[in-house]
Coordinates of C-alpha atoms and ligand atoms in Angstrom, one line a residue:
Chain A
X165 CA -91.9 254.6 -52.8
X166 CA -92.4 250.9 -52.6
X167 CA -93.1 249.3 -55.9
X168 CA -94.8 246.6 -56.5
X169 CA -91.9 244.8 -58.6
X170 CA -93.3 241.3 -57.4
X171 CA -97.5 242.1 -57.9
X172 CA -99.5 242.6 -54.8
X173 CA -99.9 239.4 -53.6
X174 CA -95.9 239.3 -51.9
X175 CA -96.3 243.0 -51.5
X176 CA -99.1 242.1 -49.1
X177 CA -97.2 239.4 -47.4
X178 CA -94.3 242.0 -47.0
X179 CA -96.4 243.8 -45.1
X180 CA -98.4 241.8 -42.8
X181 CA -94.7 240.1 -42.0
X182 CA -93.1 243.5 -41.3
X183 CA -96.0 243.7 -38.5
X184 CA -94.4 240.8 -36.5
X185 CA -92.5 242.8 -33.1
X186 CA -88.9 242.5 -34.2
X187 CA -89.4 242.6 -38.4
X188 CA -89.1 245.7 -39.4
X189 CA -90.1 246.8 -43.3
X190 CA -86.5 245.5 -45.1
X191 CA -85.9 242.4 -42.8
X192 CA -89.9 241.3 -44.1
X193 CA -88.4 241.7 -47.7
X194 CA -85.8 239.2 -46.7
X195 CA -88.7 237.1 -44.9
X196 CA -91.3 236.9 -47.3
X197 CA -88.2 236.0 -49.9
X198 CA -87.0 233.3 -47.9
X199 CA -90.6 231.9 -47.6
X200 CA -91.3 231.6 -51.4
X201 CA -87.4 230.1 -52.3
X202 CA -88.2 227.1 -49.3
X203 CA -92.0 227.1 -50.4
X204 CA -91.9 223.1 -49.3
X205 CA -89.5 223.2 -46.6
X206 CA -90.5 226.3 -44.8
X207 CA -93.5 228.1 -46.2
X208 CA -96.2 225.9 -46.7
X209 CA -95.5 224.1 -43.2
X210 CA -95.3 227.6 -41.7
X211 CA -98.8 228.1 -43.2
X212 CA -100.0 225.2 -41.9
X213 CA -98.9 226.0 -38.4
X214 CA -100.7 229.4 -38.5
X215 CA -103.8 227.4 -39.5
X216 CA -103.8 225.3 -36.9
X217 CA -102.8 228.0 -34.1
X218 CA -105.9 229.4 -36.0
X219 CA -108.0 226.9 -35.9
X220 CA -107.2 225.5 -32.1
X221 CA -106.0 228.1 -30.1
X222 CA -107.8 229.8 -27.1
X223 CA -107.6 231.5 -23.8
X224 CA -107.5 229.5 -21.0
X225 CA -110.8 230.3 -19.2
X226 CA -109.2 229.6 -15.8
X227 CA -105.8 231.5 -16.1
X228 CA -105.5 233.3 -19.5
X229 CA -102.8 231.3 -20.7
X230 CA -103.2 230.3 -24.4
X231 CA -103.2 226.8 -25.2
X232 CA -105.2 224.0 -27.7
X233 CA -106.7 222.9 -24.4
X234 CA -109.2 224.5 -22.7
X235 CA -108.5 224.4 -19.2
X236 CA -104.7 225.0 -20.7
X237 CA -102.2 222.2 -19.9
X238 CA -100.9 224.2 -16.6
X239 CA -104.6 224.5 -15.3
X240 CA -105.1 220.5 -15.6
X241 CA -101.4 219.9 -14.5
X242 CA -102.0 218.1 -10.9
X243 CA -98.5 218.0 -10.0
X244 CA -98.4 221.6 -9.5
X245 CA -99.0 222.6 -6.4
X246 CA -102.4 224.3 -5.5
X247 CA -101.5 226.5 -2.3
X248 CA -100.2 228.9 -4.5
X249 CA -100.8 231.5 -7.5
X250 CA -98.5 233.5 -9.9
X251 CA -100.3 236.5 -11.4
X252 CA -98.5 238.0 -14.6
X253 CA -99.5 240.4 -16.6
X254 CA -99.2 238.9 -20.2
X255 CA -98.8 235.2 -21.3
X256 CA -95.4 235.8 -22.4
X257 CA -94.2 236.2 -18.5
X258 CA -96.2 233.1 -17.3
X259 CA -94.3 231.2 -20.4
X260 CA -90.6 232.9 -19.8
X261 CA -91.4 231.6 -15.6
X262 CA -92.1 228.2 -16.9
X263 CA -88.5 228.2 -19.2
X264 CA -86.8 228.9 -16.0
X265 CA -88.6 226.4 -14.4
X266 CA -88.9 229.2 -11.4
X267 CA -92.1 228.0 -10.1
X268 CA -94.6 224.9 -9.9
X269 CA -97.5 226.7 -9.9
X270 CA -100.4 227.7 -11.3
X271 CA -101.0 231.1 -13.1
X272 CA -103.1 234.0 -13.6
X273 CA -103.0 236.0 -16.6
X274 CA -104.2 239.9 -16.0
X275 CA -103.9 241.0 -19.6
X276 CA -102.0 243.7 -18.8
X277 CA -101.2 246.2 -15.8
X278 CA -103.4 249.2 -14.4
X279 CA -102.5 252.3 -16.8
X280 CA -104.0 255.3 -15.7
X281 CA -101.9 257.4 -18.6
X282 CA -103.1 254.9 -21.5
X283 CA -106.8 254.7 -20.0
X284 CA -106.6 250.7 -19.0
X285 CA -108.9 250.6 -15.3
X286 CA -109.4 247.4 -13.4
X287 CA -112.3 246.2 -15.4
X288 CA -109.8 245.9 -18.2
X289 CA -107.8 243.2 -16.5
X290 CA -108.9 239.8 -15.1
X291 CA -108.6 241.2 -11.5
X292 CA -112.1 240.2 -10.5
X293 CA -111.7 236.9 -11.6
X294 CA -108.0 236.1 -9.6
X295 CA -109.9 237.5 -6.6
X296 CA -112.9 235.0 -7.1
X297 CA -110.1 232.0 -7.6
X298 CA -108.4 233.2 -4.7
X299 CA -111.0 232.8 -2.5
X300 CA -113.0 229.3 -4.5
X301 CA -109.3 227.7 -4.7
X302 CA -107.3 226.4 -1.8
X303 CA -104.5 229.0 -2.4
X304 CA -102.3 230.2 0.6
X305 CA -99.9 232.3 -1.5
X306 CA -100.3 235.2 -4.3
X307 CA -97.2 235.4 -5.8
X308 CA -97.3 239.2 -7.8
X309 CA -95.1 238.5 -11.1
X310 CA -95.2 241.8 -12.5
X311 CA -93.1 244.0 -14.1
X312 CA -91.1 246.3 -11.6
X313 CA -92.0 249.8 -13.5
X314 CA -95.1 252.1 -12.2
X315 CA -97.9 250.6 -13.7
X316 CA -96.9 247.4 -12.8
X317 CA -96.3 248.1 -9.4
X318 CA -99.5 250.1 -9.0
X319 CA -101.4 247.3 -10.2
X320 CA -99.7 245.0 -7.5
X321 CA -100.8 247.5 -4.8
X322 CA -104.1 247.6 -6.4
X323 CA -104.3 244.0 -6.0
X324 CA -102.7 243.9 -2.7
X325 CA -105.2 245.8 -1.1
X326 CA -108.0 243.9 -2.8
X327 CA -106.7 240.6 -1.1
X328 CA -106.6 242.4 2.6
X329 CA -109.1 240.3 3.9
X330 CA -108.7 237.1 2.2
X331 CA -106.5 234.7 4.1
X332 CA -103.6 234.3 2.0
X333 CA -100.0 235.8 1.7
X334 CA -99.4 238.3 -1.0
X335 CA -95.4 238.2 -2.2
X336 CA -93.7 239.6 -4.8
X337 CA -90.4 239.0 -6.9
X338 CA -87.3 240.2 -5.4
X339 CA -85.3 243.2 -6.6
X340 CA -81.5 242.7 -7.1
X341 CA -78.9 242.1 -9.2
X342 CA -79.5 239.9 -12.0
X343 CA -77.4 237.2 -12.8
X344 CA -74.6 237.7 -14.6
X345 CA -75.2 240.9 -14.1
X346 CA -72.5 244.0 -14.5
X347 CA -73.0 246.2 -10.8
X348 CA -71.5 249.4 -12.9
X349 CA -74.3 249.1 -15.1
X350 CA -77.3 248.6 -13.0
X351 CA -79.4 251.5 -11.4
X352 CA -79.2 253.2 -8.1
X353 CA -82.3 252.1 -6.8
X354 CA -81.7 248.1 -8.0
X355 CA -78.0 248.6 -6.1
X356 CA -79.7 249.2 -3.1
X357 CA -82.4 247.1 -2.8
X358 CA -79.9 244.4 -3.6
X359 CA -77.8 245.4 -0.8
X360 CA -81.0 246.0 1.9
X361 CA -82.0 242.0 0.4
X362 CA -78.4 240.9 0.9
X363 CA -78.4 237.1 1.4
X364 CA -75.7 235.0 3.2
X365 CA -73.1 233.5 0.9
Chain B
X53 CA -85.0 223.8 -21.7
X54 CA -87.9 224.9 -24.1
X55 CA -90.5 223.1 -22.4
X56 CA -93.9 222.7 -24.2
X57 CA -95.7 225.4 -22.0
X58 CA -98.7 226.0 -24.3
X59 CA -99.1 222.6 -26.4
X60 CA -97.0 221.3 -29.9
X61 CA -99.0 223.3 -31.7
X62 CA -97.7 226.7 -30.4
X63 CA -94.5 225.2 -30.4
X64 CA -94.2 224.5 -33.4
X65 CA -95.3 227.7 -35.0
X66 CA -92.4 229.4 -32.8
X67 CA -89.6 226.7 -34.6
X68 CA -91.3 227.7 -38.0
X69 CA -91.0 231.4 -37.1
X70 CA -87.7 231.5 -35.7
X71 CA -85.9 230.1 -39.2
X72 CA -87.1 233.1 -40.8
X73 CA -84.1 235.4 -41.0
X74 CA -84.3 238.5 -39.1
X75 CA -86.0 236.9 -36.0
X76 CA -84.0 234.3 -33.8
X77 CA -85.5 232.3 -30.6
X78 CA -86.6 235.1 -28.4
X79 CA -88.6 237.3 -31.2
X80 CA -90.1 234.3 -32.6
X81 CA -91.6 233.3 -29.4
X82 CA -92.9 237.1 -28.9
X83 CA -93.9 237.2 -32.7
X84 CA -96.0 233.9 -32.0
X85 CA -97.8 235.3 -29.2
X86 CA -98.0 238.4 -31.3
X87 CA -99.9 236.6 -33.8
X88 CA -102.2 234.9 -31.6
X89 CA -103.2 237.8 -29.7
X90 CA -104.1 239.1 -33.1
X91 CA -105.5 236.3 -34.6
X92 CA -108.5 238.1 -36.7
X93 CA -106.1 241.0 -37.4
X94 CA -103.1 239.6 -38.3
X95 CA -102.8 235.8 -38.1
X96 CA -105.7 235.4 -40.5
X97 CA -104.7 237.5 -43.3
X98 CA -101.0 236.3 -42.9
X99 CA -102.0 232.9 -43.1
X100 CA -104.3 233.8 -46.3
X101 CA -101.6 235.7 -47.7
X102 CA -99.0 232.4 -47.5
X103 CA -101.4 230.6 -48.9
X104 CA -101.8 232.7 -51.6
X105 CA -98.4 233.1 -52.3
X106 CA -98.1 229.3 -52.3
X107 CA -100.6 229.1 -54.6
X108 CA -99.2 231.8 -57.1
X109 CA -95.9 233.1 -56.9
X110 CA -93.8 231.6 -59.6
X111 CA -90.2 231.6 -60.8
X112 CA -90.4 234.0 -64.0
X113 CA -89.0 231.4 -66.9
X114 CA -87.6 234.6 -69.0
X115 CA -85.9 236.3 -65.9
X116 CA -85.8 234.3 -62.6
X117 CA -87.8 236.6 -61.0
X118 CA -90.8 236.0 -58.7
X119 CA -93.9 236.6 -59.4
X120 CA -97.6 235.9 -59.7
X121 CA -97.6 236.3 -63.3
X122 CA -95.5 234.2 -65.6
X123 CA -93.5 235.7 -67.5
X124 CA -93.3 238.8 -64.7
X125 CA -94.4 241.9 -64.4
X126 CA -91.3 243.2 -65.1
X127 CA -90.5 241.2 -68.1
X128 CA -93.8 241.9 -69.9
X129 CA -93.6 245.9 -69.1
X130 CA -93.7 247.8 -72.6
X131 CA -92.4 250.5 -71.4
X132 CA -88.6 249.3 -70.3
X133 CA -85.4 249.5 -72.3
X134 CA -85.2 246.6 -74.3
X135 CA -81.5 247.4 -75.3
X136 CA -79.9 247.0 -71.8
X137 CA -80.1 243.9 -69.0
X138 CA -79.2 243.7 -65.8
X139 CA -77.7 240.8 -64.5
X140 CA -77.9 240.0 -60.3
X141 CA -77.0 237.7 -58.1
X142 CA -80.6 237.0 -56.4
X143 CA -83.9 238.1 -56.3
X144 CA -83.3 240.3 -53.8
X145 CA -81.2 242.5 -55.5
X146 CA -83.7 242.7 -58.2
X147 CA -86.7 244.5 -55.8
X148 CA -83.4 246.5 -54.1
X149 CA -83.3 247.8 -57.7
X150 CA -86.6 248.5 -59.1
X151 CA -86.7 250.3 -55.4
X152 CA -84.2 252.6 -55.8
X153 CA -85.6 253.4 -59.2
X154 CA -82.1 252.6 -60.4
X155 CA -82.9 251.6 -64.3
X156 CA -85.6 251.3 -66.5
X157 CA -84.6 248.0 -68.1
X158 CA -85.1 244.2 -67.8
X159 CA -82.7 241.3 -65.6
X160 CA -81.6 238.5 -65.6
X161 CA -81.3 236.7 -61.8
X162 CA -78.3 234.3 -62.1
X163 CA -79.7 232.7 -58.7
X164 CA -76.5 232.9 -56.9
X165 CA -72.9 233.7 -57.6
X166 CA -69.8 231.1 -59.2
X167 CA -67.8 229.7 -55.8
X168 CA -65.2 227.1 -55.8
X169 CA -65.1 226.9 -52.5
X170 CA -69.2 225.9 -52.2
X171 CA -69.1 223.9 -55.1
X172 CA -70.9 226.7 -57.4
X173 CA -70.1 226.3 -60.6
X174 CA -71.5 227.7 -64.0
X175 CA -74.2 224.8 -64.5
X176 CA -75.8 225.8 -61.0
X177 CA -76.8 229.8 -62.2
X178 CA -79.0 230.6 -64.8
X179 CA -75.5 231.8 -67.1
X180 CA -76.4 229.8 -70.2
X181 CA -80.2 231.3 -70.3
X182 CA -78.2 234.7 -69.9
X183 CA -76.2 234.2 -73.0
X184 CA -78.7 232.8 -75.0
X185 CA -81.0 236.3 -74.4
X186 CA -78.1 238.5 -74.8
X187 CA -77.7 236.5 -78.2
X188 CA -82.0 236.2 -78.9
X189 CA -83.4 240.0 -77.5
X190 CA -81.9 243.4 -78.8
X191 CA -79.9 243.8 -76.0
X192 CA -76.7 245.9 -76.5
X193 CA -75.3 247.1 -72.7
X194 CA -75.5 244.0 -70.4
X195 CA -74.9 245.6 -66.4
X196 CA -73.4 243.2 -64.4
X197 CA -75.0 244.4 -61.3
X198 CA -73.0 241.7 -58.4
X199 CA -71.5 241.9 -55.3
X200 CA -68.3 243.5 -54.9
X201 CA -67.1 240.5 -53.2
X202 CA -64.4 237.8 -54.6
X203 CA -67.5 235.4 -55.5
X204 CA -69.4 238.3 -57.4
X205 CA -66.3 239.9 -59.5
X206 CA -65.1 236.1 -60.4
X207 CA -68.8 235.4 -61.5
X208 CA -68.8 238.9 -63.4
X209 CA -65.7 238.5 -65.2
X210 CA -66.6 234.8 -65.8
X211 CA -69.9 236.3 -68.1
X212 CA -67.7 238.7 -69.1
X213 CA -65.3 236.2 -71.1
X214 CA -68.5 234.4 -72.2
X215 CA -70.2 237.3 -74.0
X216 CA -66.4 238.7 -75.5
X217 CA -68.0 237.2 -79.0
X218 CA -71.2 239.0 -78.8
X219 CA -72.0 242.6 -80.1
X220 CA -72.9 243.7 -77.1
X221 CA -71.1 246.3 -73.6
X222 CA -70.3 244.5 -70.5
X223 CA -70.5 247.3 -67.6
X224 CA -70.5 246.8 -63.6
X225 CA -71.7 249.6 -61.1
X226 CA -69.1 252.1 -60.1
X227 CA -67.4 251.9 -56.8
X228 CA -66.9 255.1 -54.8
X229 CA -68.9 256.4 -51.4
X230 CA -72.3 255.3 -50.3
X231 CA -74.6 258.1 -50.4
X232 CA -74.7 259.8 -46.4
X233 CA -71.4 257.4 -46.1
X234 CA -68.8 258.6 -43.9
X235 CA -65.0 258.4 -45.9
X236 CA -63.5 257.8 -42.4
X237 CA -65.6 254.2 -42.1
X238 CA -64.7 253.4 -45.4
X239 CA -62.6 250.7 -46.5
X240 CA -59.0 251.8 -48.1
X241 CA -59.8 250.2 -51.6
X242 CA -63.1 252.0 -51.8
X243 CA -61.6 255.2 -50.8
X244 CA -59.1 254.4 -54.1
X245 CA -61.8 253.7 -56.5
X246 CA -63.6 256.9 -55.5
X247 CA -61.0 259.0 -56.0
X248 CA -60.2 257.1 -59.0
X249 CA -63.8 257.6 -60.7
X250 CA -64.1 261.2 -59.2
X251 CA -66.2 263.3 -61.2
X252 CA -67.0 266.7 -61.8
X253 CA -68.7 268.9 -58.9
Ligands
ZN602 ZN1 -105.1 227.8 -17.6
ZN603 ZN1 -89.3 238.1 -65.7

């Protein structure tokens, strides 16, 4: 069905851009058109960009974070405070905490959350290596930033239980209503953990 | 707000990201990461691929279109009607087209449409290189294949007038009901023109 009207080279950009999360195959069209009418303006400093993601980009060996640095800029940050630890499962929460400012912290990057279902055990995650900064750094707190659906919350148990006899206190994000959120649409359970965490106005 | 979490580098690849249409702030910063995460998968070839498409693509000097050969694929194909031409608006609408298997002819891609209002006028589309192949190939039917919006119909009837001298048919595309469209979503004056150009069942 898809011609090649343009030769193979675009087609081939159409379809490595219609793999991005959030271009699907006819918004990549409009993409990879949009590239080659601002070739100066857009694509070739857009190429140039990937190339250096390319070429300098790596996981954080401390915390998982990705960065051109290696500790990553949040590892070598010394105003954050060291008593504590944010674990998260993917770089993209540890980067949406840092746009809301919510926490000056350091973080720890599991690469993902226990999945029994999709096959994904402990040794798929970077669980031994929070429990071995746990116990090397001076941390007091484990703060558990993960996602509040099954797998995330069996992996925060799972970590929980690993930290039992390590001298810290293990906390996790509180359920409730988000801001500027609508009560009529928000679930049973989030109503009534909201109202069991009721704070004083 | 967007603080520099993970370096300029990173940073900068999301800006680049998010002015291609299709994907705004959020879903360029999940696209980045994306890309990243996939960096032998898909960042490499996608860089490769820009950079071949920098290196290639040209603006077909016959027809406007875009391609790695020059004149295009489509201009140099034996096997098309040499008697008709279809005349767009953009690129885009070209590859919509050829997709939709629509006509087995050659076009001409007037790179935009005639607007007062944005200070398009004749001299900024490719409407002289249009009259001088009507005039130069054995063309007889010219399609004017444009929007049906104000700017498209004044730019139609505008090559219209032009080519009243030459030998040749103007034609547009019928109005009527998108294919799967529903008649109760459609707009009053293309409910008229269906009806209008009804044909036989
Ligand atoms: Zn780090
Ligand atoms: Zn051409």
């Amino acid at each position: 069905m898809a011609t090649a009207v343009a030769g193979p080279e675009i087609e081939r950009l159409i379809q490595l851009l219609a793999r991005l999360p959030g271009l699907g195959p006819r918004s990549a069209r409009r993409a990879a058109l949009h590239l080659i009418k601002k070739r100066e303006a857009l694509m070739a400093p857009l190429t140039a960009a990937l190339q250096t993601a390319m070429d300098k980009v790596q996981v954080c060996k401390t915390c998982g974070n990705l960065d051109t640095q290696n500790p990553c800029t949040v590892c070598t940050d010394v105003r954050r405070d060291p008593s504590m630890i944010v674990v998260v499962a993917d770089v993209a929460d540890l980067w949406a905490l840092e746009r809301a400012h919510a926490v000056n912290s350091r973080y720890h990057v599991l690469g993902g959350t226990l999945s029994p279902l999709d096959g994904v055990g402990p040794q798929d995650l970077t669980i031994d290596a929070l429990i071995s900064r746990v116990h090397d750094e001076p941390i007091k707190e484990v703060i558990l930033a993960l996602n509040a659906t099954v797998d995330g919350q069996t992996t925060a148990h799972y970590i929980t239980e690993l930290l039992q006899d390590a001298d810290v206190k293990v906390t996790r994000l509180a359920h409730g209503v988000p801001v500027g959120g609508e009560l009529d649409y928000l679930d049973e359970g989030t109503l009534a953990a909201a109202i069991k965490q009721r704070t004083l106005f």
